[in-house]
Amino acid sequence: MNILLTGGMGYIGSHVAIVLLEAGHHVVLYDNLCNSDAGVLARIAKITGKEPIFMEADVRATSTLTETLKNHAIEAVIHFAGLKAVGESTQKPLAYYANNVEGTISLLESMSEVGIRTLVFSGSATVYGEPQYLPLDEAHPTSATNPYGRTKLYIEEMLRDISLSDPSWRIVSLRYFNPAGAHESGLIGEKPTGAPNNLMPYMAQVATGELKELSVFGNDYPTPDGTGVRDYIHVMDLAEGHAAALSWLAGHFGWHAINLGTGEGYSVLDMIAAFAKASGRDIPYRIAPRRKGDVAACYADPGKALRELGWQARRRLHVMCEDVWRFQRRLPRP
Ligand code: NAD
Ligand code: UD1
């Protein structure tokens, strides 16, 4: 199959590219490099022995996108391109609406023009807002507490509307829980620009000594050890979930939401212990106040993905930590 990955040079897209190339698909990465670098291409080629096609452009450049879809006889699209920092989205909401919402409208217009009707979208468990019950299944009510989350919610609504307007669309929103980990080669992984916001990359930099200590945001949550509980999913499991979703769409029309998570929750203290063990390093930490907007616990009911896609996460927490550590050690130190 000829598959275009918007945002394919980024953290999740590059891992998905590896899985698709290894399965024999032709892959075009379409990315404006606003949060990635061209060096990813060579690393993907080193891992897979195949060089994906790369097009440096913005998803909002509708005519360029349309030409790319035509020129490469694209049959399906996976849409990763977007901005994803929650804090930044509260400072620059318009940049988030422009990039994420406008970018998706541009993509849907291009796909409509060329006649491509198969789309996998990078959704997020952030659309569940404050959990009303756990584990979170796809029927849980949706809401958003920040501009980033609202872009994910609005995009899902658009996708649902477009599938109702034309029943030949096949669309799945994969609602990711907390992607973490790296490819086992240590060649690609999550490389945040600037200070990391998320737990795993922050811990990794504390382990190397680049950052002094981790602030644990709150130890008074109603969880077993008082710290926040999340469903961390290995990025290669997540990547395999995309391949499974694409195959599944061949037999399904309409818009569908499917969780990609493990179903298991780990606390911040569990994560510190697991990372310290995997790295053999101390992770100094101190208890800090809660972070605004954080929820106590968030983990998936991954049953629908298993029933529908025949997919479930296979990699355990220690593998996730070991893979992040391998990747982190290979990075040039600033
Ligand atoms: P990332 O920033 O590493 O990758 C996104 C890629 O999209 C980058 O390479 C960036 O350069 C590109 N991009 C951004 N705007 C673009 C535009 N207008 N035109 C072309 N390219 C553009 O992020 P990621 O972690 O790989 O996330 C991928 C997707 O998954 C995003 O939509 C994100 O919101 C979603 N998601 C991520 C997480 C997570 O924890 N990483 C969780 C839930 C959902
Ligand atoms: C965050 C986003 C979420 C987004 C997801 C992408 C917020 C409020 N939520 O989720 O919308 O979809 O990233 O992966 O930003 N923690 C610490 N110290 C740190 C960093 C994190 O204690 O330095 C704790 C957090 O309080 C939380 C857990 O670690 O309990 C995970 O945090 P993080 O990795 O930022 O992910 P989420 O907050 O779940």
Coordinates of C-alpha atoms and ligand atoms in Angstrom, one line a residue:
M1 CA 0.0 0.0 0.0
N2 CA 1.2 3.6 -0.6
I3 CA 0.7 5.5 2.6
L4 CA 1.4 9.1 3.4
L5 CA 2.3 10.1 7.0
T6 CA 1.8 13.8 7.8
G7 CA 4.2 14.7 10.6
G8 CA 6.0 11.4 9.8
M9 CA 9.4 12.7 10.8
G10 CA 8.2 13.2 14.4
Y11 CA 8.4 10.9 17.4
I12 CA 5.5 8.7 16.8
G13 CA 5.4 9.0 13.0
S14 CA 9.0 7.8 12.6
H15 CA 8.3 4.7 14.6
V16 CA 5.1 4.0 12.6
A17 CA 7.2 4.5 9.4
I18 CA 9.5 1.7 10.5
V19 CA 6.7 -0.7 11.2
L20 CA 5.0 0.1 7.8
L21 CA 8.3 -0.2 5.8
E22 CA 9.1 -3.5 7.5
A23 CA 5.6 -4.7 6.5
G24 CA 6.4 -3.9 2.9
H25 CA 4.4 -0.7 2.4
H26 CA 5.6 2.3 0.5
V27 CA 5.8 5.3 2.8
V28 CA 5.9 9.0 2.1
L29 CA 6.7 11.3 5.0
Y30 CA 5.2 14.8 4.7
D31 CA 6.5 17.1 7.4
N32 CA 7.5 20.8 7.7
L33 CA 10.2 19.9 10.3
C34 CA 8.8 22.4 12.9
N35 CA 9.5 19.8 15.6
S36 CA 11.8 17.3 14.0
D37 CA 15.0 17.1 11.9
A38 CA 15.9 15.7 8.5
G39 CA 18.4 13.3 10.2
V40 CA 15.5 11.0 11.1
L41 CA 15.4 9.8 7.5
A42 CA 18.9 8.3 7.5
R43 CA 18.2 6.6 10.9
I44 CA 15.0 5.1 9.5
A45 CA 16.9 3.8 6.5
K46 CA 19.6 2.4 8.8
I47 CA 17.0 0.4 10.8
T48 CA 14.9 -0.8 7.9
G49 CA 17.3 -0.9 5.0
K50 CA 14.7 1.2 3.1
E51 CA 14.7 5.0 2.6
P52 CA 11.2 6.5 2.8
I53 CA 10.3 9.3 0.5
F54 CA 10.4 12.7 2.3
M55 CA 8.5 15.8 1.3
E56 CA 9.3 19.0 3.4
A57 CA 6.1 21.0 3.4
D58 CA 3.2 22.2 5.6
V59 CA -0.1 20.3 5.7
R60 CA -1.8 23.7 5.3
A61 CA -0.2 24.1 1.9
T62 CA -3.2 22.4 0.3
S63 CA -2.1 22.4 -3.3
T64 CA 1.4 20.9 -2.4
L65 CA -0.3 18.3 -0.3
T66 CA -2.8 17.4 -3.2
E67 CA 0.1 17.1 -5.7
T68 CA 2.0 14.9 -3.3
L69 CA -1.0 12.6 -2.8
K70 CA -1.4 12.3 -6.6
N71 CA 2.3 12.0 -7.5
H72 CA 2.8 9.0 -5.1
A73 CA -0.6 7.3 -5.8
I74 CA -1.4 7.5 -2.1
E75 CA -4.1 5.1 -0.9
A76 CA -4.3 6.0 2.8
V77 CA -3.1 8.7 5.1
I78 CA -2.0 8.7 8.8
H79 CA -2.3 12.2 10.2
F80 CA 0.3 12.9 12.9
A81 CA 1.1 16.5 12.0
G82 CA 0.3 18.9 14.8
L83 CA 1.5 20.8 17.8
K84 CA 1.2 18.9 21.1
A85 CA 2.4 20.9 24.1
V86 CA -0.4 21.5 26.5
G87 CA 1.2 24.4 28.3
E88 CA 2.2 26.2 25.1
S89 CA -1.3 25.8 23.8
T90 CA -2.7 27.9 26.7
Q91 CA -0.1 30.7 25.7
K92 CA -0.6 30.5 21.9
P93 CA -4.1 29.1 21.4
L94 CA -4.4 30.4 17.8
A95 CA -1.2 28.7 16.7
Y96 CA -2.8 25.4 17.9
Y97 CA -6.1 26.0 16.2
A98 CA -4.3 27.1 13.0
N99 CA -1.9 24.2 12.9
N100 CA -4.1 21.4 14.2
V101 CA -7.6 22.2 13.0
E102 CA -6.8 24.2 9.9
G103 CA -4.1 21.6 9.0
T104 CA -6.7 18.8 9.2
I105 CA -9.2 20.8 7.1
S106 CA -6.5 21.2 4.5
L107 CA -5.7 17.5 4.6
L108 CA -9.4 16.5 4.3
E109 CA -9.8 18.8 1.3
S110 CA -6.8 17.3 -0.5
M111 CA -7.9 13.8 0.2
S112 CA -11.4 14.6 -1.0
E113 CA -10.1 16.1 -4.2
V114 CA -7.9 13.1 -5.0
G115 CA -10.5 10.6 -3.9
I116 CA -8.6 9.1 -1.0
R117 CA -11.0 8.0 1.8
T118 CA -8.9 6.1 4.3
L119 CA -7.5 8.0 7.3
V120 CA -6.0 7.2 10.6
F121 CA -5.9 10.1 13.0
S122 CA -3.6 10.7 16.0
G123 CA -6.2 11.2 18.7
S124 CA -5.5 11.5 22.4
A125 CA -6.9 10.3 25.7
T126 CA -7.0 14.0 26.6
V127 CA -10.4 14.0 25.0
Y128 CA -11.8 12.2 28.0
G129 CA -11.1 15.2 30.2
E130 CA -11.5 14.5 34.0
P131 CA -12.3 10.7 34.2
Q132 CA -15.8 10.0 35.5
Y133 CA -14.9 6.3 35.8
L134 CA -11.9 4.0 35.2
P135 CA -10.7 2.3 33.1
L136 CA -11.7 4.7 30.3
D137 CA -13.6 3.1 27.4
E138 CA -14.5 4.8 24.2
A139 CA -18.0 5.5 25.4
H140 CA -16.7 7.8 28.2
P141 CA -18.0 11.4 27.7
T142 CA -15.5 13.7 26.0
S143 CA -14.5 17.2 27.0
A144 CA -11.4 19.3 27.0
T145 CA -9.6 21.5 29.5
N146 CA -7.1 23.3 27.4
P147 CA -6.7 24.5 23.7
Y148 CA -4.6 21.5 22.7
G149 CA -7.3 19.1 24.0
R150 CA -10.0 21.2 22.3
T151 CA -8.2 20.9 18.9
K152 CA -8.2 17.1 19.3
L153 CA -11.9 17.2 20.2
Y154 CA -12.9 19.5 17.4
I155 CA -10.9 17.4 14.9
E156 CA -12.8 14.3 16.0
E157 CA -16.1 16.1 15.5
M158 CA -15.0 17.1 12.0
L159 CA -14.0 13.6 11.1
R160 CA -17.3 12.3 12.4
D161 CA -19.2 14.9 10.3
I162 CA -17.3 14.2 7.1
S163 CA -17.9 10.5 7.5
L164 CA -21.6 11.2 7.9
S165 CA -21.7 13.4 4.8
D166 CA -20.1 10.8 2.6
P167 CA -20.3 7.1 3.8
S168 CA -17.4 6.1 1.6
W169 CA -14.9 7.5 4.3
R170 CA -13.1 5.0 6.5
I171 CA -11.7 6.9 9.5
V172 CA -10.3 5.8 12.8
S173 CA -9.2 8.1 15.6
L174 CA -6.7 6.3 17.7
R175 CA -6.8 7.7 21.2
Y176 CA -3.3 7.4 22.6
F177 CA -2.7 7.2 26.3
N178 CA 0.9 8.0 27.3
P179 CA 3.3 7.1 24.5
A180 CA 6.8 6.4 25.9
G181 CA 9.9 4.4 24.9
A182 CA 12.0 4.3 21.8
H183 CA 13.0 1.9 19.0
E184 CA 15.1 -0.9 20.4
S185 CA 18.1 0.2 18.2
G186 CA 18.4 3.4 20.3
L187 CA 18.6 5.3 17.0
I188 CA 15.2 7.1 17.2
G189 CA 13.1 8.2 20.1
E190 CA 11.6 11.3 21.7
K191 CA 13.9 14.2 21.6
P192 CA 12.2 17.2 23.2
T193 CA 13.4 20.6 22.1
G194 CA 14.0 22.7 25.3
A195 CA 13.1 21.5 28.8
P196 CA 10.9 18.4 28.7
N197 CA 7.3 18.7 30.0
N198 CA 6.5 15.0 30.1
L199 CA 7.7 12.5 32.8
M200 CA 9.7 10.0 30.7
P201 CA 12.0 12.4 28.8
Y202 CA 12.4 14.5 32.0
M203 CA 13.5 11.4 34.0
A204 CA 15.9 10.4 31.3
Q205 CA 17.7 13.7 31.5
V206 CA 17.8 13.5 35.3
A207 CA 19.4 10.1 34.9
T208 CA 22.2 11.5 32.6
G209 CA 22.8 14.4 35.0
E210 CA 21.7 17.0 32.5
L211 CA 18.8 17.9 34.9
K212 CA 19.4 18.1 38.6
E213 CA 16.2 16.5 40.0
L214 CA 12.7 15.5 39.1
S215 CA 9.8 17.4 40.6
V216 CA 7.0 14.9 41.5
F217 CA 3.8 16.9 40.9
G218 CA 1.8 16.0 44.0
N219 CA 1.7 13.1 46.4
D220 CA -1.7 13.7 47.8
Y221 CA -3.8 12.2 45.0
P222 CA -6.3 9.4 45.9
T223 CA -4.0 6.8 44.3
P224 CA -2.1 3.9 46.1
D225 CA 1.0 6.0 46.7
G226 CA -0.5 9.5 46.3
T227 CA 1.2 10.3 43.0
G228 CA -0.4 10.5 39.6
V229 CA -1.2 7.2 37.8
R230 CA -0.9 6.9 34.0
D231 CA -1.1 4.3 31.2
Y232 CA 2.3 4.4 29.6
I233 CA 2.4 2.6 26.2
H234 CA 5.6 1.6 24.3
V235 CA 5.8 3.6 21.1
M236 CA 6.5 0.5 19.1
D237 CA 3.3 -1.1 20.4
L238 CA 1.6 2.1 19.5
A239 CA 3.2 1.9 16.0
E240 CA 1.9 -1.6 15.5
G241 CA -1.5 -0.4 16.5
H242 CA -1.5 1.9 13.5
A243 CA -0.7 -0.9 11.1
A244 CA -3.5 -3.0 12.6
A245 CA -5.9 0.0 12.3
L246 CA -5.0 0.4 8.6
S247 CA -5.7 -3.3 7.9
W248 CA -9.0 -3.1 9.8
L249 CA -10.2 -0.1 7.9
A250 CA -10.1 -2.1 4.7
G251 CA -13.3 -3.8 6.0
H252 CA -15.0 -0.9 7.8
F253 CA -16.6 2.4 6.7
G254 CA -17.5 5.4 8.9
W255 CA -15.7 7.1 11.8
H256 CA -14.5 5.1 14.8
A257 CA -12.6 5.9 18.0
I258 CA -10.3 3.3 19.4
N259 CA -8.1 3.5 22.6
L260 CA -4.4 2.6 22.3
G261 CA -3.3 1.9 25.8
T262 CA -2.1 -1.0 27.9
G263 CA -4.9 -1.0 30.5
E264 CA -2.3 -0.8 33.3
G265 CA -1.6 2.3 35.4
Y266 CA 1.7 3.2 37.0
S267 CA 2.4 6.0 39.5
V268 CA 5.2 8.5 39.2
L269 CA 7.0 6.7 42.0
D270 CA 6.6 3.4 40.1
M271 CA 8.1 5.1 37.1
I272 CA 11.1 6.5 39.0
A273 CA 11.8 3.1 40.4
A274 CA 11.6 1.4 37.0
F275 CA 13.8 4.0 35.3
A276 CA 16.4 3.9 38.1
K277 CA 16.6 0.1 37.7
A278 CA 16.8 0.2 33.9
S279 CA 19.5 2.9 33.9
G280 CA 21.4 1.9 37.0
R281 CA 21.3 5.5 37.9
D282 CA 19.8 7.4 40.8
I283 CA 16.8 9.6 40.0
P284 CA 16.9 12.3 42.6
Y285 CA 13.4 13.8 43.1
R286 CA 11.5 16.1 45.4
I287 CA 7.8 16.3 46.1
A288 CA 6.4 19.5 44.5
P289 CA 2.8 20.9 44.4
R290 CA 0.3 19.4 42.0
R291 CA 0.6 20.6 38.3
K292 CA -2.5 22.6 37.2
G293 CA -4.8 20.6 35.0
D294 CA -3.4 17.1 36.0
V295 CA -5.8 14.3 36.9
A296 CA -5.2 11.7 39.6
A297 CA -5.4 8.6 37.4
C298 CA -5.9 7.9 33.7
Y299 CA -5.8 4.5 32.1
A300 CA -7.4 2.7 29.2
D301 CA -9.9 0.0 28.7
P302 CA -8.0 -1.5 25.7
G303 CA -10.7 -4.1 25.0
K304 CA -12.0 -2.5 21.8
A305 CA -8.6 -2.5 20.2
L306 CA -8.2 -6.2 21.0
R307 CA -11.7 -7.1 19.8
E308 CA -11.7 -5.0 16.7
L309 CA -8.1 -4.7 15.6
G310 CA -6.7 -7.9 17.2
W311 CA -4.1 -5.7 18.7
Q312 CA -2.7 -5.4 22.3
A313 CA 0.4 -3.9 23.8
R314 CA 3.1 -6.5 24.4
R315 CA 6.1 -4.6 25.7
R316 CA 6.4 -4.3 29.5
L317 CA 7.4 -1.2 31.5
H318 CA 11.1 -2.3 32.0
V319 CA 11.5 -2.7 28.2
M320 CA 10.1 0.9 27.8
C321 CA 12.6 2.3 30.3
E322 CA 15.6 0.3 28.9
D323 CA 14.8 1.5 25.4
V324 CA 14.5 5.1 26.5
W325 CA 17.8 4.8 28.3
R326 CA 19.6 3.3 25.3
F327 CA 18.3 6.2 23.1
Q328 CA 19.1 8.8 25.7
R329 CA 22.7 7.7 26.1
R330 CA 23.4 7.9 22.3
L331 CA 22.2 11.5 22.1
P332 CA 25.0 14.1 21.9
R333 CA 25.2 15.9 25.3
P334 CA 24.5 19.7 25.1
Ligands
NAD1 P1 6.1 15.3 17.2 O1 6.1 16.8 17.5 O2 7.3 14.6 17.5 O3 5.6 15.0 15.7 C1 4.8 15.8 15.0 C2 5.4 16.1 13.6 O4 4.5 16.9 12.9 C3 6.7 16.9 13.7 O5 7.7 16.2 13.0 C4 6.4 18.2 13.2 O6 7.5 18.8 12.5 C5 5.3 17.9 12.2 N1 4.3 19.0 12.0 C6 3.7 19.8 12.9 N2 2.9 20.7 12.3 C7 3.0 20.5 11.0 C8 2.4 21.1 9.9 N3 1.6 22.1 10.0 N4 2.7 20.6 8.6 C9 3.6 19.6 8.5 N5 4.2 19.0 9.6 C10 3.9 19.4 10.8 O7 4.8 14.7 18.0 P2 4.4 13.2 18.3 O8 4.7 12.9 19.8 O9 5.1 12.3 17.3 O10 2.9 13.3 18.1 C11 2.3 13.0 16.9 C12 0.8 13.2 17.0 O11 0.3 12.4 18.0 C13 0.4 14.6 17.3 O12 -0.8 14.9 16.6 C14 0.1 14.6 18.8 O13 -0.9 15.6 19.2 C15 -0.5 13.2 18.9 N6 -0.4 12.7 20.3 C16 0.9 12.6 20.9 C17 1.0 12.2 22.2 C18 2.4 12.1 22.8 O14 2.4 11.9 24.0 N7 3.5 12.1 22.1 C19 -0.1 11.8 22.9 C20 -1.4 11.8 22.3 C21 -1.5 12.3 21.0
UD1_2 C1 0.3 15.2 29.2 C2 -0.7 16.1 28.8 C3 -1.8 15.4 27.9 C4 -1.1 14.9 26.7 C5 0.1 13.9 27.1 C6 0.9 13.5 26.0 C7 -0.8 17.8 30.6 C8 -1.6 18.3 31.7 N1 -1.3 16.7 30.0 O1 -0.3 14.1 29.9 O2 -2.8 16.3 27.5 O3 -2.0 14.1 25.9 O4 1.0 14.7 28.0 O5 1.8 12.5 26.4 O6 0.2 18.3 30.2 N2 5.0 14.4 36.2 C9 5.8 14.7 37.3 N3 6.9 15.5 37.1 C10 7.2 15.9 35.8 C11 6.4 15.5 34.7 C12 5.3 14.8 35.0 O7 5.5 14.3 38.5 O8 8.2 16.6 35.7 C13 3.8 13.5 36.5 C14 2.5 14.2 36.1 O9 1.9 14.9 37.2 C15 1.6 12.9 35.7 C16 2.6 12.0 35.2 O10 3.9 12.4 35.7 O11 1.0 12.4 36.9 C17 2.7 11.9 33.6 O12 2.9 13.3 33.2 P1 3.1 13.6 31.6 O13 4.2 12.7 31.1 O14 3.3 15.1 31.5 O15 1.8 13.2 30.9 P2 0.3 13.6 31.2 O16 0.2 14.7 32.2 O17 -0.5 12.3 31.5

